C-alpha atoms as one frame of an Amber mdcrd trajectory, in Angstrom:
protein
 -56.100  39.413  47.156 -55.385  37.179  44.214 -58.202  35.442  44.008 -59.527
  39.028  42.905 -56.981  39.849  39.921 -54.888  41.959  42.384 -51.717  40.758
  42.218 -48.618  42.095  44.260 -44.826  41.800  45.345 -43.764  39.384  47.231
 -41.196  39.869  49.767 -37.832  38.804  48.137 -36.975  36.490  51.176 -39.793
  35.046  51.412 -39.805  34.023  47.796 -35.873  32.697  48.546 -37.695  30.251
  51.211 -39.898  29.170  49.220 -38.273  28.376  45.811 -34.696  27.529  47.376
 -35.421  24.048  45.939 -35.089  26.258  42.647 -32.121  28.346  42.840 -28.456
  27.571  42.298 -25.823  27.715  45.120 -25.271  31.783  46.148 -28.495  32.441
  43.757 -30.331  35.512  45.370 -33.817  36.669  44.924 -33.911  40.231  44.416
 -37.753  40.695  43.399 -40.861  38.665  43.144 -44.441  39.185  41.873 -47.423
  37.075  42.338 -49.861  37.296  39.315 -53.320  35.497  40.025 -51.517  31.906
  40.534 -48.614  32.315  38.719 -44.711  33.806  40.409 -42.195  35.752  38.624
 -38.987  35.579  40.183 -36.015  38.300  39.344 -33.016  36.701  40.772 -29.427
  37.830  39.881 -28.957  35.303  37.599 -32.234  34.665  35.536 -35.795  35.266
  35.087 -37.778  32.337  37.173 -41.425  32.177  35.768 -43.377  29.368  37.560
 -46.708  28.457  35.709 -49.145  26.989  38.069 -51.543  24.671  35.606 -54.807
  22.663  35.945 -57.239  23.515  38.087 -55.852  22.649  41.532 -52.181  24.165
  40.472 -50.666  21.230  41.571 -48.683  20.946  38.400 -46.537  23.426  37.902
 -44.207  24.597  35.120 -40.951  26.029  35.783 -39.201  28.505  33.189 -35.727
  29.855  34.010 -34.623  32.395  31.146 -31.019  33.897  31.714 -31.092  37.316
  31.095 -28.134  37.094  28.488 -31.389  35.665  25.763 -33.529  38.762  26.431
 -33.176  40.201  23.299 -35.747  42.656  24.224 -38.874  43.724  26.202 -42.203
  45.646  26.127 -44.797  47.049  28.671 -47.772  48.261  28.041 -48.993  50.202
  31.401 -53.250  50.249  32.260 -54.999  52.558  30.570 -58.716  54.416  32.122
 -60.986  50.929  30.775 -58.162  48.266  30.186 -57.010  48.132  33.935 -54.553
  45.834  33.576 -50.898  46.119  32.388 -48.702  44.039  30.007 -44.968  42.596
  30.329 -43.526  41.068  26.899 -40.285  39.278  26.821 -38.908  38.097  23.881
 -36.584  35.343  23.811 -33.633  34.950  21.251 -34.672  32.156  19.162 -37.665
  32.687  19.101 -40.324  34.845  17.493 -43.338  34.813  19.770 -42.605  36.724
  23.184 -43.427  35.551  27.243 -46.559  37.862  27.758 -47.589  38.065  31.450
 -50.136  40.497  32.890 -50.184  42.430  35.885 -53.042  43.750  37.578 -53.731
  47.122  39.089 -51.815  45.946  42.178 -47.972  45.919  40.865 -46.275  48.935
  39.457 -45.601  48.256  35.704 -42.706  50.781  36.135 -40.909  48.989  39.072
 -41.101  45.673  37.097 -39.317  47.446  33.792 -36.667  48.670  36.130 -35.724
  45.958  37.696 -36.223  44.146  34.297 -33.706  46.774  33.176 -31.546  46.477
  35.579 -30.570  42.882  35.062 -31.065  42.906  30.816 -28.600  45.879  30.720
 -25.558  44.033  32.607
């Protein structure tokens, strides 16, 4: 389903098996989104975004962004001809924000929530 913009959850062990390699000792995946080739992991630590690059996506660039340097976020849900939906994170330090969009096959609202949920602690 990727392949064809439609990206979707991931199930939250499944993304612990796969990125353990990633995580710190008791870290716990509690969401996870696929986005084309790209993974956004919400564990209850950080924000995990892995960056697949290059045409094969064998290189692949890690960013782990504790939730303590959210200074703020945005999203910008699909409207009737612009079918796709926006997540901005901005980063203290820095003036430019993470932008990352979801296709029609995430909720935009269930993202901010859990995005929420961890920014708010």
């Amino acid at each position: 389903m990727a392949l064809f913009g439609n990206a979707h959850t991931v199930d939250p062990a499944q993304a612990q098996q796969d990125y353990a390699r990633l995580l710190g000792p008791g870290e716990q995946v509690h969401a996870a989104f696929l986005l084309i080739r790209d993974t956004i992991l919400f564990t209850d630590r950080r924000l995990i975004l892995v960056d697949k690059q290059g045409i094969t996506g064998k290189k692949v660039e890690y960013h782990s962004v504790p939730y303590r340097s959210i200074t703020h976020f945005a999203v910008e849900t699909a409207g009737t001809f612009d079918l796709d939906a926006e997540l901005k994170i901005w980063i203290s330090g820095s003036s430019v924000p993470i932008e990352k969009t979801f296709t029609k096959g995430v909720d935009i609202y269930e993202v901010q929530a859990i995005l929420t949920q961890f920014v708010a602690k």
